[in-house]
XYZ file of C-alpha atoms in Angstrom:
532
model
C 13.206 -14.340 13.690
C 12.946 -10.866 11.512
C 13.373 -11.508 7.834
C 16.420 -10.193 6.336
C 16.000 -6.068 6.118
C 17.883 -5.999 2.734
C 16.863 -9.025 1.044
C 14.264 -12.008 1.260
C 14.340 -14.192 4.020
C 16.646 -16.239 6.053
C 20.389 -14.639 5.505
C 21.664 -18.209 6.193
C 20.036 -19.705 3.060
C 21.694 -17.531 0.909
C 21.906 -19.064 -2.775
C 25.068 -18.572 -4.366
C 25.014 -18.530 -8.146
C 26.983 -21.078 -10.152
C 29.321 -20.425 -12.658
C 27.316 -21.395 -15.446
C 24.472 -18.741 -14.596
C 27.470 -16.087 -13.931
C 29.174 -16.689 -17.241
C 25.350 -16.175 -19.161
C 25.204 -12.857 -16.989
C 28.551 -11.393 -18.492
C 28.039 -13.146 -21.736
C 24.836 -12.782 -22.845
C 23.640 -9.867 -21.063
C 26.281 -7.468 -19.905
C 26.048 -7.916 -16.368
C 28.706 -5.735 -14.756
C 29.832 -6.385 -11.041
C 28.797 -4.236 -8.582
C 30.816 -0.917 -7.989
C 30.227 -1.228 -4.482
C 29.121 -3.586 -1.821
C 25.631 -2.622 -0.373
C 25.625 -0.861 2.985
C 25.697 -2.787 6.312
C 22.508 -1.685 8.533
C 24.491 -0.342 11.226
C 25.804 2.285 8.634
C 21.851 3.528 7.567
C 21.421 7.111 8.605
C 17.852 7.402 9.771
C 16.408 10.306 10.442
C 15.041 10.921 14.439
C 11.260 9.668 14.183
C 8.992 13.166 14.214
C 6.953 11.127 16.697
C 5.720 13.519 19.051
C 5.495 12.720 22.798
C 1.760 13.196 22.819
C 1.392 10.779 19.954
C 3.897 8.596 21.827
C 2.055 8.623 25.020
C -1.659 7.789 22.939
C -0.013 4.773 21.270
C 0.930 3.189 24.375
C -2.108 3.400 26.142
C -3.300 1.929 22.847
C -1.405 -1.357 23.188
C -1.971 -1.943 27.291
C 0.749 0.824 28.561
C 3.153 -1.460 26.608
C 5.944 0.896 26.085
C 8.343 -1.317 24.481
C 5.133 -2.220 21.871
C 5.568 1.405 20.469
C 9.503 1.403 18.771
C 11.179 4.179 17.347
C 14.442 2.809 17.115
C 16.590 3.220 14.147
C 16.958 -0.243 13.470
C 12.771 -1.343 14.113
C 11.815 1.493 11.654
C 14.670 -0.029 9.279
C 13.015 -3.278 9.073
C 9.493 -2.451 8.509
C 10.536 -0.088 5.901
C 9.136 -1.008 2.179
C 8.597 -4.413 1.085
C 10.869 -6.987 -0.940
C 10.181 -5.916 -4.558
C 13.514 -5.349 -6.203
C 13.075 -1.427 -6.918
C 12.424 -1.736 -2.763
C 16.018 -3.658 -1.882
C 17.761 -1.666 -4.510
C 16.709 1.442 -2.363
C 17.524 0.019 0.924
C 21.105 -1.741 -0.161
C 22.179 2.198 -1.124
C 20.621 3.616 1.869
C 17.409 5.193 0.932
C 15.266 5.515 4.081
C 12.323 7.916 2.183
C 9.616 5.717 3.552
C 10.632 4.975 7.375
C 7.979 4.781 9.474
C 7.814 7.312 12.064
C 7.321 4.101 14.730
C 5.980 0.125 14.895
C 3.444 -0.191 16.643
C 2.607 -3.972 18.289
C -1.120 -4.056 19.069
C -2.246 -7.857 20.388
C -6.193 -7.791 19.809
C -8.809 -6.415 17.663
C -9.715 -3.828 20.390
C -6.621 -2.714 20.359
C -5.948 -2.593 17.169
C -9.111 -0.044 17.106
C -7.162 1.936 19.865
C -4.125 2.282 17.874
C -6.241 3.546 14.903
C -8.275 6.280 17.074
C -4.889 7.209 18.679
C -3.274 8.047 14.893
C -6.833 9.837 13.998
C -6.403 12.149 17.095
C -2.672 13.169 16.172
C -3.223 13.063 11.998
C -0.980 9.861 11.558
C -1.264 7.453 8.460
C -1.093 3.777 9.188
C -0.111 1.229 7.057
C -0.243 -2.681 8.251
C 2.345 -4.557 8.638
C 2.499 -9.021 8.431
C 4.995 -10.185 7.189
C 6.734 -7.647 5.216
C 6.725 -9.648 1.849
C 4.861 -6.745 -0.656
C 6.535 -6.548 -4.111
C 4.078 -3.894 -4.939
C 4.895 -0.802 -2.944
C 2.034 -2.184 -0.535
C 3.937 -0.659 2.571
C 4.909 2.334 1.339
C 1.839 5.056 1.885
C 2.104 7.468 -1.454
C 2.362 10.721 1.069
C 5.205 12.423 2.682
C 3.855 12.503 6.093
C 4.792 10.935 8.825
C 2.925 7.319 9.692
C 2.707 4.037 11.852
C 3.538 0.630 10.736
C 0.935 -1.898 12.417
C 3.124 -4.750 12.930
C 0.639 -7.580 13.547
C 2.920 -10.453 15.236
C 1.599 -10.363 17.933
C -1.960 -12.005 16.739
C -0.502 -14.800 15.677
C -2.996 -17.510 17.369
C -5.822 -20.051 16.494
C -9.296 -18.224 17.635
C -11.450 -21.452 16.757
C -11.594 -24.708 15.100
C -14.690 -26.331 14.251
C -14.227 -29.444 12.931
C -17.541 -30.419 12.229
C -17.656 -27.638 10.159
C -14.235 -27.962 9.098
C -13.523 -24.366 9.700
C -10.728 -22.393 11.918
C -10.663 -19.183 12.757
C -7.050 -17.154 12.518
C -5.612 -13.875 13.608
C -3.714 -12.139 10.748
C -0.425 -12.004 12.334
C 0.049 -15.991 11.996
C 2.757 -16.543 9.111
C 1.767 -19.272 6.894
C 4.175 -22.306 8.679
C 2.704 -21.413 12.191
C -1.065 -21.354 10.702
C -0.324 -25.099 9.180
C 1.609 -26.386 12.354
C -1.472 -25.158 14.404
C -3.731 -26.880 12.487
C -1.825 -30.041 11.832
C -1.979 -30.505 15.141
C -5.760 -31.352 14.654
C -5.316 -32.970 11.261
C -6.134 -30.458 8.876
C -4.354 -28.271 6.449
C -5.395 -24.749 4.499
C -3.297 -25.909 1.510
C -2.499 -22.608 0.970
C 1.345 -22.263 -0.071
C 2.228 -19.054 -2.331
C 6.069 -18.733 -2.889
C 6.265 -16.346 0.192
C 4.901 -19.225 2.234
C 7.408 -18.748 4.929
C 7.300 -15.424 5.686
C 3.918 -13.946 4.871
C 1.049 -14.250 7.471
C -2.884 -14.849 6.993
C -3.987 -10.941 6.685
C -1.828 -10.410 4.010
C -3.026 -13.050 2.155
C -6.523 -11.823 3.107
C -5.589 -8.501 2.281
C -4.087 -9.061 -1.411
C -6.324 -12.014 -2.769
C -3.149 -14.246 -2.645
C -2.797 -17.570 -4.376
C -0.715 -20.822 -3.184
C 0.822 -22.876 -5.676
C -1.232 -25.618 -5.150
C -4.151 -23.541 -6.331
C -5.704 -25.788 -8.908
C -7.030 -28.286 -6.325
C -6.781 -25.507 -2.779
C -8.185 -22.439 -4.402
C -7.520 -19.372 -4.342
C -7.023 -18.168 -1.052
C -9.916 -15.672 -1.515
C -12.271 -18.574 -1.938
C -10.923 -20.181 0.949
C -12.307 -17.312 3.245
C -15.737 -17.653 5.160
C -15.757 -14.693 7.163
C -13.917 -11.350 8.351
C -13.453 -8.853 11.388
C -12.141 -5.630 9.929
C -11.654 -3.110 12.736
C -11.893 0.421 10.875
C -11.401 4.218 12.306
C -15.581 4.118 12.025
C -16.312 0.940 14.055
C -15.685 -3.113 13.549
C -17.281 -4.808 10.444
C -17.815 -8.054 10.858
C -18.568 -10.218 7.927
C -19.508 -14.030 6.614
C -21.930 -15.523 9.254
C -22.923 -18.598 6.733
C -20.719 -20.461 4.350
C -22.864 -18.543 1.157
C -25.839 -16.251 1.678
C -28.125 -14.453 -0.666
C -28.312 -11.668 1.995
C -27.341 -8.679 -0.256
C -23.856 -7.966 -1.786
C -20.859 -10.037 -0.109
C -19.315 -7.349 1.986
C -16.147 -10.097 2.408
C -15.307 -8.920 -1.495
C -14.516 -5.412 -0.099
C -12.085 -6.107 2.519
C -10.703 -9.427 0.512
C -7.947 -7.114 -1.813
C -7.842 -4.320 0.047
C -5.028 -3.816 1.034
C -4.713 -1.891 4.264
C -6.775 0.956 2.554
C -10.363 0.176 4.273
C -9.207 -1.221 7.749
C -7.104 -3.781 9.776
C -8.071 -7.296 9.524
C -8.007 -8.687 13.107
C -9.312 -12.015 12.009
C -10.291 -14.668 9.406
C -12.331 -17.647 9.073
C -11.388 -20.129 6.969
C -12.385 -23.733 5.503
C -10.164 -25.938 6.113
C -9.230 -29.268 4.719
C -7.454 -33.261 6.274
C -4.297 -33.303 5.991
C -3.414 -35.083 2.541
C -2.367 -38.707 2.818
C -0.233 -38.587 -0.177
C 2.291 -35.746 -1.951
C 3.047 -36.965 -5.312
C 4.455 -34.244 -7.896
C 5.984 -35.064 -11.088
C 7.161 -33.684 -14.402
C 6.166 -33.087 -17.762
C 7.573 -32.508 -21.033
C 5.813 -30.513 -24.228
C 7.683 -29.738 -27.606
C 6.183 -26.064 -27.128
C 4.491 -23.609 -24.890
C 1.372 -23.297 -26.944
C 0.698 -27.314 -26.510
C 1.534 -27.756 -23.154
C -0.584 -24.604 -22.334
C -3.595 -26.153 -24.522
C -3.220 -29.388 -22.280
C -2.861 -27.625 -19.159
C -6.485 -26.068 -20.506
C -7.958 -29.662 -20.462
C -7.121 -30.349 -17.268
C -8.746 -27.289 -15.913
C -11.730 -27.411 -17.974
C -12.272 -30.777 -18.180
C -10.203 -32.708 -15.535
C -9.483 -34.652 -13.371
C -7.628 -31.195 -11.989
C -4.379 -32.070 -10.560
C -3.688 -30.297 -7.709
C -0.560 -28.695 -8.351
C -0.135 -27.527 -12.398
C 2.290 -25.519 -13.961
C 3.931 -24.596 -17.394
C 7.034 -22.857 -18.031
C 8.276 -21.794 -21.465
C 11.175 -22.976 -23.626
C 13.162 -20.208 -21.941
C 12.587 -20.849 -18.467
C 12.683 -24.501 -18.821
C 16.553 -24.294 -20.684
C 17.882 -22.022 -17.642
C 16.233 -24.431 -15.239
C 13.891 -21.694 -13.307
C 11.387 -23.822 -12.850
C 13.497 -26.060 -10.544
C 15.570 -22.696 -8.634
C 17.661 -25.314 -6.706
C 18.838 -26.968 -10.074
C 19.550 -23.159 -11.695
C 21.598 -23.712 -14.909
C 21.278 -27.629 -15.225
C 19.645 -27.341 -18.395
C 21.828 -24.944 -20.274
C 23.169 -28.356 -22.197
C 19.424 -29.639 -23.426
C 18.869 -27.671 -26.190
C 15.854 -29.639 -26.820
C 14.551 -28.857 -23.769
C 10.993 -27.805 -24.492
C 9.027 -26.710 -22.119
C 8.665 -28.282 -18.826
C 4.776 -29.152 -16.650
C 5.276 -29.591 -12.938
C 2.022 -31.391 -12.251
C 1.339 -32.533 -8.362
C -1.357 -34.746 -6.411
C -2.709 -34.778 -2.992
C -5.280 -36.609 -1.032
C -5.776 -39.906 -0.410
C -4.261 -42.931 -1.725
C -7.381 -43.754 -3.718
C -8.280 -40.194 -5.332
C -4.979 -39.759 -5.768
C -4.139 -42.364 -7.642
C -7.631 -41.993 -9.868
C -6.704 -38.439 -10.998
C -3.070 -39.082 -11.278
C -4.276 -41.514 -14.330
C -6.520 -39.749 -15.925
C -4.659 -36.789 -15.505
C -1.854 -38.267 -17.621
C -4.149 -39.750 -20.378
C -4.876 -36.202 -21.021
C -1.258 -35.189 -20.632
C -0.082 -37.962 -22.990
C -3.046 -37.012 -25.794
C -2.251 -33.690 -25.702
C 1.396 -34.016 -26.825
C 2.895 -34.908 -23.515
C 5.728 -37.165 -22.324
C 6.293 -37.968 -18.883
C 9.472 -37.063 -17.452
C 9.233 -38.911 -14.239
C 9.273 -37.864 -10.578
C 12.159 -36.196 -10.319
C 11.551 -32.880 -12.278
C 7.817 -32.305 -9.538
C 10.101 -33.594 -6.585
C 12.675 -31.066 -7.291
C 10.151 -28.374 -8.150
C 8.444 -29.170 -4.481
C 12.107 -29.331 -3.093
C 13.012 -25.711 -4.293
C 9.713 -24.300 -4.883
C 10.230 -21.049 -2.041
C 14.272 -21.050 -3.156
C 13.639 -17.984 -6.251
C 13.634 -14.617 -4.040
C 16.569 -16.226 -3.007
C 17.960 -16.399 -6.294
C 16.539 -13.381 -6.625
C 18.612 -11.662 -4.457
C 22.104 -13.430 -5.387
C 21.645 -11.845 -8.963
C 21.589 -8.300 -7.424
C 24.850 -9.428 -5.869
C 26.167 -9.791 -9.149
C 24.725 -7.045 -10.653
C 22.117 -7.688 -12.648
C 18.885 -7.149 -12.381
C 16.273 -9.512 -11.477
C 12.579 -8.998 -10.988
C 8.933 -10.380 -11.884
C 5.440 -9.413 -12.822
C 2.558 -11.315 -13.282
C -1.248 -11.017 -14.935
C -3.624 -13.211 -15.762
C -6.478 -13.726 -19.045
C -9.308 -15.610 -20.555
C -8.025 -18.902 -22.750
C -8.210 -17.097 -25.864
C -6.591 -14.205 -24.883
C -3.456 -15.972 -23.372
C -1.327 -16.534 -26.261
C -1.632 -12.722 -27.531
C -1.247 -11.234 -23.519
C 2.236 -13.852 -23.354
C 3.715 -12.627 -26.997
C 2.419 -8.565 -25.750
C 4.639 -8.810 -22.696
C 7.384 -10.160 -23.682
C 8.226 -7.686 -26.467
C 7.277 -4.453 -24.137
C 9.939 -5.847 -21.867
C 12.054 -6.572 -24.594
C 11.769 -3.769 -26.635
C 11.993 -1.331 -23.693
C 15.285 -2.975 -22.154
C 17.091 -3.667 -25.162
C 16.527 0.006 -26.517
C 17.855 1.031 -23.167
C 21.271 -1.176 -23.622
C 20.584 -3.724 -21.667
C 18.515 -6.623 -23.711
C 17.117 -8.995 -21.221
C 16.218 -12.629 -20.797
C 12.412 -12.759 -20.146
C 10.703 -15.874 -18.788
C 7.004 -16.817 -17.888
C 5.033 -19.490 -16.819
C 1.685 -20.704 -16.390
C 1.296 -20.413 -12.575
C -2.399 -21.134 -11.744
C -5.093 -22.090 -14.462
C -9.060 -21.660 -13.721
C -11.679 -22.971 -16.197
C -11.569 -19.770 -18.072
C -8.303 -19.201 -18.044
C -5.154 -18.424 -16.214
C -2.024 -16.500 -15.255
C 1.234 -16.045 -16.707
C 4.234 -15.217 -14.467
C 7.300 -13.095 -16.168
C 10.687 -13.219 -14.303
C 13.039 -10.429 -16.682
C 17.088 -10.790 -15.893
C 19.341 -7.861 -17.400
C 22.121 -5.862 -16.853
C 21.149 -2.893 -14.040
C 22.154 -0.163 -16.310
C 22.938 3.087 -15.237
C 20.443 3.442 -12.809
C 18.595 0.107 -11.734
C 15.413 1.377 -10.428
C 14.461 3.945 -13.203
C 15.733 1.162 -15.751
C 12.680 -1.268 -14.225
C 10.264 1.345 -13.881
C 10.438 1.918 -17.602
C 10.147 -1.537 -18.399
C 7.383 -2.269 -16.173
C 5.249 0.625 -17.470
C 5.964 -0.849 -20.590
C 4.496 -4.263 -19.788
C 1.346 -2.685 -17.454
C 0.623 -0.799 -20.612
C 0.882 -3.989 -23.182
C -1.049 -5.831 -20.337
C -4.379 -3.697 -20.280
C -4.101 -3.376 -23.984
C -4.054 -7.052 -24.247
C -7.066 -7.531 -21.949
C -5.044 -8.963 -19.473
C -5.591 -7.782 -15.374
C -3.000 -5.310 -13.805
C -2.251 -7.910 -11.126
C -3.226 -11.930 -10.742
C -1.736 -12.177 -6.934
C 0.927 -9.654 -6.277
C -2.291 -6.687 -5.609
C -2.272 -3.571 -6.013
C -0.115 -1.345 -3.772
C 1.342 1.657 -5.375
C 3.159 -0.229 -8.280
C 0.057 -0.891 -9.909
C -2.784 1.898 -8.660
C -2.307 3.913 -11.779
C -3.526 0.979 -14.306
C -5.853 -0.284 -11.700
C -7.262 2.711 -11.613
C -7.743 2.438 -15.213
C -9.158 -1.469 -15.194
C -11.878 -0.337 -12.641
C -13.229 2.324 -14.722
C -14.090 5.668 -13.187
C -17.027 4.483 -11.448
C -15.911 1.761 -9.771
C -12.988 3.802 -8.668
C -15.729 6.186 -7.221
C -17.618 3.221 -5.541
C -14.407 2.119 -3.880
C -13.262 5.871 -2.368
C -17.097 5.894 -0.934
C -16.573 2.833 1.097
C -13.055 4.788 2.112
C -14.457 7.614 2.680
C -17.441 5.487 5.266
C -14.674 3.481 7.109
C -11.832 5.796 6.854
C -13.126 8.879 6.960
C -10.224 11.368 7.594
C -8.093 8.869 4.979
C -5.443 7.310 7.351
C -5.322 3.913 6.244
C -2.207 3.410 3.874
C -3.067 6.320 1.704
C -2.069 6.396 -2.144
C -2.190 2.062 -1.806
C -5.316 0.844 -4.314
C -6.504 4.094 -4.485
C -5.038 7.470 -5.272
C -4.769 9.889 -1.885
C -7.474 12.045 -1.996
């Protein structure tokens, strides 16, 4: 099943919004209904693809004399058109087709997947890859005006290898997340790796932008999860990770882990894998504040027993009930909300049940009161619902959208307090003052990440309205020694600041590995890196 083109997801799980939330939108920020219903997909004019026969002809011979694995059709091109930021479905509910790809391309194998890339270097197309189509960066958008491929990867989709002795399996980057876990659950083990795009993204992408599941504080990252990588490149194959660490020279799986399409196309990952837990507990927490829940969330992580799921959203979130997107609103009436922890356990009945104590000793001695199962239950219920949300607040007009960073301890409080008033500042001076939420999303020994979701009114023009205000926060972010990006990458959204966090050199390192596997610049040009 294709995702929604306009939208996230499955069009039957639409959320409506209840009529709390829709009396704060008109109430407290302005929200205006729409002045016009977006357009149907049948009714987006896309231009003829400038695919050229030649090129035409090359491709399929790329993919087996698969003609019907080379598309051009209006409504293909439509649906591997941008990604699911909101700027991106803003552009494609009005009609804006700027960044169509010429034609989707289905390759099924690394070899050819290195056929499809010499067939674009012989006719001067870009190619951008394609898994699951869930970038809220401008990942799939090349920053040229040429014409290019999109690499749709479905077709990989299986389980290479599975050593269990090991405990390792080897993927193709085409597998969404639900079909990786089913395949492996078949044997008993799980990668426990469960971002909030879960059921739509695929194992390259998460290879390719240094994602990170929820449950990240007892999984990993899924960065750290990976063992090894085939990279197929318009130079040749690299092939990297042949031992679970090495002292063998620099890590060459730290170039193609965040790159982002720019270097080459993974064709395949190896991965540690874990048994399937025995137990799922999850549970809630309540702090008076978001300065002493974060302080006891920095315990945990430094000092343990690390839960495996922990989170912390702030008074604001917790009182409009985001951190439970299925119970939206519930806790307008609480004005004593505080600040709700969402703290979750897996493993066995025994481990479980060890940290789950000692995890709320520190809990209860840092200011915390439980607040029973229900809050983590309904968390783990909802927790893929908010691009949902997301999308049902565009219906109504407002605007809805998210950014995320991440700091050392001691920087948190200042990066959180930064943010917030660049965002604040910058929509309320434009007439539209927003609500602004964050949470602690994923916490590390020396430190963590803090996820903003910013509601307002769309203003007179939605797009250039959120550009402003996320320049606004990129800027407040680097100045508060905070990263451009914790998990969302790079793409195009961020290049300009990540440019800026790398330094000069380091930007000069990185275009000398393009320029060695990408020599004539094909590969998703202007994503991580400014076109040459």
């Amino acid at each position: 099943m294709d995702m929604l083109w306009n939208g996230w997801g499955d069009p039957a799980r639409a959320t409506a919004l209840p009529d709390t939330v829709t009396g704060l939108l008109r109430e407290l920020l302005g929200v205006k209904p729409r002045d016009a219903a977006a357009l149907p997909l049948t009714q987006i004019d896309v231009p003829v693809s400038p695919l050229g026969e030649a090129a035409r002809r090359a491709l399929e011979a790329a993919v087996g004399g698969r003609a019907e694995d080379v598309r051009t059709d209006a409504e293909s091109r439509i649906r591997h058109t941008r990604g699911k930021s909101t700027p991106d479905l803003l552009r494609m509910r009005a009609g804006d087709t700027a960044d169509t790809p010429a034609a989707v391309v289905l390759p099924d194998g690394h070899d050819e997947v290195l056929a499809v890339l010499a067939a674009c270097a012989e006719h001067g197309l870009a190619l951008v890859p394609f898994g699951g189509g869930t970038s809220v960066v401008g990942g799939l958008a090349p920053g040229h005006g040429g014409a290019f491929v999109a690499l749709d990867l479905r077709r990989m989709n299986r389980l290479l290898d599975l050593d269990e002795v090991s405990r390792t399996a080897t993927l193709q980057p085409g597998l969404r997340a639900p079909e990786a876990e089913a395949l492996l659950a078949e044997h008993g083990y799980t990668l426990g790796h469960f971002p909030q795009s879960y059921e739509w993204a695929t194992v390259g992408g998460f290879a390719a932008t240094r994602s990170s599941g929820q449950a990240s504080a007892g999984y990993g990252r899924f960065d750290e999860m990976v063992l090894g990588l085939t990279l197929a490149t318009p130079s040749g194959t690299l092939d990297t990770g042949r031992a679970p660490r090495s002292a063998a020279g620099p890590d060459l799986r730290q170039l193609v882990l965040g790159s982002e399409g720019a270097f080459g196309v993974i064709t395949s990952v190896t991965v540690r894998v874990r048994p399937v837990p025995k137990v799922r507990r999850y549970e809630g927490w309540r702090f008076a504040s978001f300065d002493e829940g974060a302080a006891a969330l920095r315990r945990l992580a430094q000092d343990g027993p690390r839960p495996t799921v922990l989170r912390l959203s702030d008074e604001t979130e917790t009182l409009i009930g985001l951190a439970q997107p299925d119970a939206i609103g519930a806790s307008l009436e609480q004005r004593d909300a505080g600040c709700l922890a969402v703290v979750g356990f897996e493993g066995t009945e025994e481990d479980t049940a060890h940290r789950r104590e000692g995890a709320a000793a520190v809990l209860r001695e840092g200011g915390g009161t439980f607040a029973g199962d229900e809050p983590g239950e309904r968390w783990a219920h909802g927790r893929y619902s908010a691009p949902y949300l997301r999308d049902a607040l565009l219906d109504a007009g407002a605007l809805a959208e998210t950014l995320e960073t991440a700091a050392y301890w001691s920087r948190l409080p200042a990066l959180y307090a930064a943010v917030r008033e660049a965002l604040t500042a910058t929509l309320t001076e434009a007439g539209t003052p927003p609500l602004v939420m964050c949470h602690i999303s994923h916490v590390y020994e020396n430190g963590a990440s803090l996820y903003f979701t910013v509601v307002s009114a769309q203003g007179e023009d939605a797009v250039a309205h959120w550009t402003r205000a996320k320049h606004a926060a990129n800027e407040a972010i680097l100045a508060a020694g905070g990263t451009i990006t914790h998990h969302h990458a790079v793409g195009t959204d961020h290049r300009d600041w990540y440019v800026r966090e790398a330094g000069p050199l380091g930007v000069e390192a990185l275009r000398a590995v393009k320029r060695c596997l990408d020599p004539a610049g094909l590969l998703s040009p202007g994503v991580l890196l400014p076109a040459d």
